[in-house]
């Protein structure tokens, strides 16, 4: 697997976990929790949780400054905006103005700065590495995604009651499920049962 491969393991509050690849880091980030009915999926309880999420690849941004409570709040507002914008685009609805404004605002901060290692074969992020920069990088990625050619590939999982959203980066562009092991197999099983029920 590529070091920069997107995707994270998501945990169900009722138990169980599965690997979900949203196809973009900003969309993976949108699945770290949420508001209202999605609050039970929250994984960013404290600033340190945000630091830990960002330290994992990608973006593999190990903070050189402690994440502040304010940055965590900003991160959650940005996360909601990315979630709202992705769902609007998936449903071919106009993007909510508030989400657009939030994403644009986050992108005004200086982003993470790439730094080539001395041997020229690997790269990391130039210090200082702060959460605000990482959030700007996520916002910029979302701007590129929404305004780029993959925008039409932003989809919600085809399962009836699964709100997970992803960008289909596969060459054929036929991805339907958040994860085969979750919704894809469930769908196959239901189709099989339906067929068996129809047989005499
Ligand atoms: Zn699903």
PDB file of C-alpha atoms and ligand atoms in Angstrom:
ATOM      1  CA  UNK A   1       0.000   0.000   0.000  1.00  0.00           C
ATOM      2  CA  UNK A   2       1.170   3.516  -0.735  1.00  0.00           C
ATOM      3  CA  UNK A   3       2.360   5.423   2.293  1.00  0.00           C
ATOM      4  CA  UNK A   4       0.066   8.239   1.294  1.00  0.00           C
ATOM      5  CA  UNK A   5      -2.941   5.986   0.736  1.00  0.00           C
ATOM      6  CA  UNK A   6      -6.102   7.522   2.083  1.00  0.00           C
ATOM      7  CA  UNK A   7      -8.510   5.645   4.328  1.00  0.00           C
ATOM      8  CA  UNK A   8      -8.944   5.077   8.039  1.00  0.00           C
ATOM      9  CA  UNK A   9     -10.443   2.458  10.296  1.00  0.00           C
ATOM     10  CA  UNK A  10     -13.865   3.606  11.516  1.00  0.00           C
ATOM     11  CA  UNK A  11     -15.372   2.262  14.718  1.00  0.00           C
ATOM     12  CA  UNK A  12     -19.046   1.663  15.218  1.00  0.00           C
ATOM     13  CA  UNK A  13     -20.246   2.781  18.681  1.00  0.00           C
ATOM     14  CA  UNK A  14     -22.148  -0.523  18.872  1.00  0.00           C
ATOM     15  CA  UNK A  15     -18.916  -2.384  18.332  1.00  0.00           C
ATOM     16  CA  UNK A  16     -17.078  -3.536  15.291  1.00  0.00           C
ATOM     17  CA  UNK A  17     -14.865  -1.618  12.954  1.00  0.00           C
ATOM     18  CA  UNK A  18     -14.123  -1.466   9.261  1.00  0.00           C
ATOM     19  CA  UNK A  19     -11.714   0.219   6.948  1.00  0.00           C
ATOM     20  CA  UNK A  20     -13.217   3.083   5.015  1.00  0.00           C
ATOM     21  CA  UNK A  21     -11.383   4.939   2.277  1.00  0.00           C
ATOM     22  CA  UNK A  22     -13.099   8.203   1.402  1.00  0.00           C
ATOM     23  CA  UNK A  23     -10.660   8.744  -1.465  1.00  0.00           C
ATOM     24  CA  UNK A  24      -9.375  12.090  -0.177  1.00  0.00           C
ATOM     25  CA  UNK A  25      -7.832  13.140   3.122  1.00  0.00           C
ATOM     26  CA  UNK A  26     -10.360  15.950   3.584  1.00  0.00           C
ATOM     27  CA  UNK A  27     -13.213  13.455   3.172  1.00  0.00           C
ATOM     28  CA  UNK A  28     -11.586  10.968   5.530  1.00  0.00           C
ATOM     29  CA  UNK A  29     -11.402  13.839   7.988  1.00  0.00           C
ATOM     30  CA  UNK A  30     -15.134  14.492   7.524  1.00  0.00           C
ATOM     31  CA  UNK A  31     -15.777  11.053   9.046  1.00  0.00           C
ATOM     32  CA  UNK A  32     -14.006  11.621  12.350  1.00  0.00           C
ATOM     33  CA  UNK A  33     -17.301  12.387  14.075  1.00  0.00           C
ATOM     34  CA  UNK A  34     -20.078  14.884  13.784  1.00  0.00           C
ATOM     35  CA  UNK A  35     -22.877  16.905  15.299  1.00  0.00           C
ATOM     36  CA  UNK A  36     -26.407  15.984  16.335  1.00  0.00           C
ATOM     37  CA  UNK A  37     -27.265  12.397  15.501  1.00  0.00           C
ATOM     38  CA  UNK A  38     -23.650  11.779  14.484  1.00  0.00           C
ATOM     39  CA  UNK A  39     -22.228  12.899  17.825  1.00  0.00           C
ATOM     40  CA  UNK A  40     -22.058   9.251  18.918  1.00  0.00           C
ATOM     41  CA  UNK A  41     -19.361   8.758  16.278  1.00  0.00           C
ATOM     42  CA  UNK A  42     -17.184  11.533  17.698  1.00  0.00           C
ATOM     43  CA  UNK A  43     -13.500  10.630  17.884  1.00  0.00           C
ATOM     44  CA  UNK A  44     -12.077  14.134  18.378  1.00  0.00           C
ATOM     45  CA  UNK A  45     -12.891  14.668  22.036  1.00  0.00           C
ATOM     46  CA  UNK A  46      -9.795  16.621  22.997  1.00  0.00           C
ATOM     47  CA  UNK A  47      -7.178  18.671  21.142  1.00  0.00           C
ATOM     48  CA  UNK A  48      -4.773  15.728  21.523  1.00  0.00           C
ATOM     49  CA  UNK A  49      -7.177  13.547  19.516  1.00  0.00           C
ATOM     50  CA  UNK A  50      -6.914  15.969  16.602  1.00  0.00           C
ATOM     51  CA  UNK A  51      -3.110  15.906  16.867  1.00  0.00           C
ATOM     52  CA  UNK A  52      -3.162  12.127  16.795  1.00  0.00           C
ATOM     53  CA  UNK A  53      -5.445  11.978  13.745  1.00  0.00           C
ATOM     54  CA  UNK A  54      -3.261  14.435  11.831  1.00  0.00           C
ATOM     55  CA  UNK A  55      -0.090  12.527  12.770  1.00  0.00           C
ATOM     56  CA  UNK A  56      -1.324   9.406  10.973  1.00  0.00           C
ATOM     57  CA  UNK A  57      -0.605   9.237   7.247  1.00  0.00           C
ATOM     58  CA  UNK A  58      -1.874  10.984   5.342  1.00  0.00           C
ATOM     59  CA  UNK A  59      -1.314  13.822   6.139  1.00  0.00           C
ATOM     60  CA  UNK A  60       1.315  12.482   8.592  1.00  0.00           C
ATOM     61  CA  UNK A  61       1.546  15.925  10.118  1.00  0.00           C
ATOM     62  CA  UNK A  62       3.216  15.523  13.492  1.00  0.00           C
ATOM     63  CA  UNK A  63       2.496  18.697  15.381  1.00  0.00           C
ATOM     64  CA  UNK A  64       5.414  20.755  16.659  1.00  0.00           C
ATOM     65  CA  UNK A  65       3.021  22.940  18.639  1.00  0.00           C
ATOM     66  CA  UNK A  66       0.314  21.716  20.999  1.00  0.00           C
ATOM     67  CA  UNK A  67      -3.143  21.761  19.428  1.00  0.00           C
ATOM     68  CA  UNK A  68      -5.325  24.340  21.146  1.00  0.00           C
ATOM     69  CA  UNK A  69      -8.978  24.066  22.147  1.00  0.00           C
ATOM     70  CA  UNK A  70      -9.729  26.808  19.644  1.00  0.00           C
ATOM     71  CA  UNK A  71      -8.107  24.810  16.852  1.00  0.00           C
ATOM     72  CA  UNK A  72     -10.203  21.787  17.785  1.00  0.00           C
ATOM     73  CA  UNK A  73     -13.354  23.923  17.573  1.00  0.00           C
ATOM     74  CA  UNK A  74     -12.262  25.277  14.183  1.00  0.00           C
ATOM     75  CA  UNK A  75     -11.509  21.742  13.017  1.00  0.00           C
ATOM     76  CA  UNK A  76     -15.022  20.581  13.887  1.00  0.00           C
ATOM     77  CA  UNK A  77     -16.623  23.529  12.091  1.00  0.00           C
ATOM     78  CA  UNK A  78     -14.488  22.802   9.027  1.00  0.00           C
ATOM     79  CA  UNK A  79     -15.316  19.107   9.278  1.00  0.00           C
ATOM     80  CA  UNK A  80     -19.039  19.881   9.251  1.00  0.00           C
ATOM     81  CA  UNK A  81     -18.595  22.189   6.258  1.00  0.00           C
ATOM     82  CA  UNK A  82     -16.719  19.507   4.311  1.00  0.00           C
ATOM     83  CA  UNK A  83     -19.416  16.977   5.215  1.00  0.00           C
ATOM     84  CA  UNK A  84     -22.238  19.328   4.169  1.00  0.00           C
ATOM     85  CA  UNK A  85     -20.530  20.338   0.927  1.00  0.00           C
ATOM     86  CA  UNK A  86     -19.740  16.738  -0.008  1.00  0.00           C
ATOM     87  CA  UNK A  87     -23.325  15.631   0.568  1.00  0.00           C
ATOM     88  CA  UNK A  88     -24.718  18.563  -1.369  1.00  0.00           C
ATOM     89  CA  UNK A  89     -22.426  17.788  -4.297  1.00  0.00           C
ATOM     90  CA  UNK A  90     -23.248  14.067  -4.128  1.00  0.00           C
ATOM     91  CA  UNK A  91     -26.959  14.942  -4.276  1.00  0.00           C
ATOM     92  CA  UNK A  92     -26.330  17.485  -7.066  1.00  0.00           C
ATOM     93  CA  UNK A  93     -27.656  20.249  -4.845  1.00  0.00           C
ATOM     94  CA  UNK A  94     -26.090  23.737  -4.670  1.00  0.00           C
ATOM     95  CA  UNK A  95     -23.438  23.912  -1.968  1.00  0.00           C
ATOM     96  CA  UNK A  96     -24.596  25.564   1.266  1.00  0.00           C
ATOM     97  CA  UNK A  97     -23.194  29.111   1.359  1.00  0.00           C
ATOM     98  CA  UNK A  98     -22.098  28.674   4.960  1.00  0.00           C
ATOM     99  CA  UNK A  99     -20.068  25.581   4.114  1.00  0.00           C
ATOM    100  CA  UNK A 100     -18.375  27.348   1.220  1.00  0.00           C
ATOM    101  CA  UNK A 101     -17.521  30.326   3.447  1.00  0.00           C
ATOM    102  CA  UNK A 102     -16.120  28.067   6.180  1.00  0.00           C
ATOM    103  CA  UNK A 103     -13.929  26.108   3.758  1.00  0.00           C
ATOM    104  CA  UNK A 104     -12.659  29.303   2.134  1.00  0.00           C
ATOM    105  CA  UNK A 105     -11.905  30.836   5.523  1.00  0.00           C
ATOM    106  CA  UNK A 106      -9.888  27.804   6.653  1.00  0.00           C
ATOM    107  CA  UNK A 107      -7.918  27.914   3.395  1.00  0.00           C
ATOM    108  CA  UNK A 108      -6.725  31.482   4.005  1.00  0.00           C
ATOM    109  CA  UNK A 109      -4.277  30.284   6.670  1.00  0.00           C
ATOM    110  CA  UNK A 110      -0.809  29.186   5.586  1.00  0.00           C
ATOM    111  CA  UNK A 111      -0.906  25.475   4.713  1.00  0.00           C
ATOM    112  CA  UNK A 112       1.536  22.728   5.650  1.00  0.00           C
ATOM    113  CA  UNK A 113       4.842  23.303   3.866  1.00  0.00           C
ATOM    114  CA  UNK A 114       6.437  20.264   2.223  1.00  0.00           C
ATOM    115  CA  UNK A 115      10.107  19.709   2.927  1.00  0.00           C
ATOM    116  CA  UNK A 116      12.389  17.364   1.044  1.00  0.00           C
ATOM    117  CA  UNK A 117      14.759  15.261   3.165  1.00  0.00           C
ATOM    118  CA  UNK A 118      18.503  15.753   2.689  1.00  0.00           C
ATOM    119  CA  UNK A 119      18.817  12.562   0.634  1.00  0.00           C
ATOM    120  CA  UNK A 120      16.072  13.797  -1.651  1.00  0.00           C
ATOM    121  CA  UNK A 121      14.062  10.579  -1.547  1.00  0.00           C
ATOM    122  CA  UNK A 122      11.480  11.361   1.123  1.00  0.00           C
ATOM    123  CA  UNK A 123       9.565  14.398   2.236  1.00  0.00           C
ATOM    124  CA  UNK A 124       7.909  15.624   5.375  1.00  0.00           C
ATOM    125  CA  UNK A 125       6.457  18.863   6.664  1.00  0.00           C
ATOM    126  CA  UNK A 126       8.691  21.800   7.491  1.00  0.00           C
ATOM    127  CA  UNK A 127       8.449  22.948  11.101  1.00  0.00           C
ATOM    128  CA  UNK A 128       6.633  24.579  12.686  1.00  0.00           C
ATOM    129  CA  UNK A 129       3.737  22.195  12.046  1.00  0.00           C
ATOM    130  CA  UNK A 130       0.520  23.536  13.512  1.00  0.00           C
ATOM    131  CA  UNK A 131      -3.065  22.291  13.384  1.00  0.00           C
ATOM    132  CA  UNK A 132      -4.228  25.501  11.722  1.00  0.00           C
ATOM    133  CA  UNK A 133      -1.870  24.759   8.821  1.00  0.00           C
ATOM    134  CA  UNK A 134      -3.111  21.190   8.534  1.00  0.00           C
ATOM    135  CA  UNK A 135      -6.710  22.438   8.492  1.00  0.00           C
ATOM    136  CA  UNK A 136      -5.807  24.881   5.732  1.00  0.00           C
ATOM    137  CA  UNK A 137      -4.298  22.008   3.739  1.00  0.00           C
ATOM    138  CA  UNK A 138      -7.509  19.996   4.204  1.00  0.00           C
ATOM    139  CA  UNK A 139      -9.647  22.959   3.164  1.00  0.00           C
ATOM    140  CA  UNK A 140      -7.500  23.543   0.075  1.00  0.00           C
ATOM    141  CA  UNK A 141      -7.794  19.888  -0.876  1.00  0.00           C
ATOM    142  CA  UNK A 142     -11.583  20.147  -0.572  1.00  0.00           C
ATOM    143  CA  UNK A 143     -11.588  23.265  -2.774  1.00  0.00           C
ATOM    144  CA  UNK A 144      -9.591  21.409  -5.418  1.00  0.00           C
ATOM    145  CA  UNK A 145     -11.855  18.408  -5.154  1.00  0.00           C
ATOM    146  CA  UNK A 146     -15.078  20.400  -5.520  1.00  0.00           C
ATOM    147  CA  UNK A 147     -13.780  22.484  -8.394  1.00  0.00           C
ATOM    148  CA  UNK A 148     -11.856  19.725 -10.152  1.00  0.00           C
ATOM    149  CA  UNK A 149     -12.643  16.832 -12.486  1.00  0.00           C
ATOM    150  CA  UNK A 150     -13.351  14.376  -9.646  1.00  0.00           C
ATOM    151  CA  UNK A 151     -16.139  16.549  -8.302  1.00  0.00           C
ATOM    152  CA  UNK A 152     -18.750  14.511 -10.146  1.00  0.00           C
ATOM    153  CA  UNK A 153     -17.344  11.383  -8.545  1.00  0.00           C
ATOM    154  CA  UNK A 154     -18.337  12.501  -5.039  1.00  0.00           C
ATOM    155  CA  UNK A 155     -20.980  10.018  -3.922  1.00  0.00           C
ATOM    156  CA  UNK A 156     -22.875   8.859  -0.922  1.00  0.00           C
ATOM    157  CA  UNK A 157     -22.786   5.126  -0.206  1.00  0.00           C
ATOM    158  CA  UNK A 158     -25.522   3.411  -2.244  1.00  0.00           C
ATOM    159  CA  UNK A 159     -26.844   1.626   0.841  1.00  0.00           C
ATOM    160  CA  UNK A 160     -30.233   3.025   1.944  1.00  0.00           C
ATOM    161  CA  UNK A 161     -29.220   4.052   5.422  1.00  0.00           C
ATOM    162  CA  UNK A 162     -25.518   4.749   5.143  1.00  0.00           C
ATOM    163  CA  UNK A 163     -24.506   8.424   4.992  1.00  0.00           C
ATOM    164  CA  UNK A 164     -20.826   7.821   4.327  1.00  0.00           C
ATOM    165  CA  UNK A 165     -19.529   9.927   1.485  1.00  0.00           C
ATOM    166  CA  UNK A 166     -16.486   9.369  -0.716  1.00  0.00           C
ATOM    167  CA  UNK A 167     -14.882  10.359  -3.969  1.00  0.00           C
ATOM    168  CA  UNK A 168     -14.558   7.502  -6.401  1.00  0.00           C
ATOM    169  CA  UNK A 169     -10.982   7.659  -7.630  1.00  0.00           C
ATOM    170  CA  UNK A 170     -11.092   4.270  -9.340  1.00  0.00           C
ATOM    171  CA  UNK A 171     -10.434   4.181 -13.059  1.00  0.00           C
ATOM    172  CA  UNK A 172     -13.811   2.647 -14.020  1.00  0.00           C
ATOM    173  CA  UNK A 173     -15.623   4.981 -11.637  1.00  0.00           C
ATOM    174  CA  UNK A 174     -18.130   2.330 -10.600  1.00  0.00           C
ATOM    175  CA  UNK A 175     -17.649   2.409  -6.842  1.00  0.00           C
ATOM    176  CA  UNK A 176     -20.995   2.227  -5.034  1.00  0.00           C
ATOM    177  CA  UNK A 177     -20.223   1.319  -1.442  1.00  0.00           C
ATOM    178  CA  UNK A 178     -18.450   2.914   1.479  1.00  0.00           C
ATOM    179  CA  UNK A 179     -16.759  -0.420   2.002  1.00  0.00           C
ATOM    180  CA  UNK A 180     -17.417  -3.797   0.432  1.00  0.00           C
ATOM    181  CA  UNK A 181     -17.024  -5.519   3.801  1.00  0.00           C
ATOM    182  CA  UNK A 182     -19.742  -3.325   5.248  1.00  0.00           C
ATOM    183  CA  UNK A 183     -22.499  -2.199   2.865  1.00  0.00           C
ATOM    184  CA  UNK A 184     -21.448  -4.073  -0.274  1.00  0.00           C
ATOM    185  CA  UNK A 185     -21.655  -7.511   1.293  1.00  0.00           C
ATOM    186  CA  UNK A 186     -24.845  -6.651   3.140  1.00  0.00           C
ATOM    187  CA  UNK A 187     -26.397  -5.712  -0.176  1.00  0.00           C
ATOM    188  CA  UNK A 188     -25.199  -8.904  -1.859  1.00  0.00           C
ATOM    189  CA  UNK A 189     -26.612 -10.978   1.002  1.00  0.00           C
ATOM    190  CA  UNK A 190     -29.997  -9.244   0.776  1.00  0.00           C
ATOM    191  CA  UNK A 191     -30.123  -9.752  -2.982  1.00  0.00           C
ATOM    192  CA  UNK A 192     -29.313 -13.425  -2.488  1.00  0.00           C
ATOM    193  CA  UNK A 193     -32.043 -13.855   0.151  1.00  0.00           C
ATOM    194  CA  UNK A 194     -34.566 -12.097  -2.048  1.00  0.00           C
ATOM    195  CA  UNK A 195     -33.724 -14.420  -4.891  1.00  0.00           C
ATOM    196  CA  UNK A 196     -33.970 -17.485  -2.656  1.00  0.00           C
ATOM    197  CA  UNK A 197     -37.356 -16.322  -1.337  1.00  0.00           C
ATOM    198  CA  UNK A 198     -38.671 -16.123  -4.855  1.00  0.00           C
ATOM    199  CA  UNK A 199     -37.571 -19.632  -5.697  1.00  0.00           C
ATOM    200  CA  UNK A 200     -40.128 -22.382  -5.021  1.00  0.00           C
TER     201      UNK A 200
HETATM  202 ZN1  LIG B   1     -22.154   2.301   3.334  1.00  0.00          ZN
END
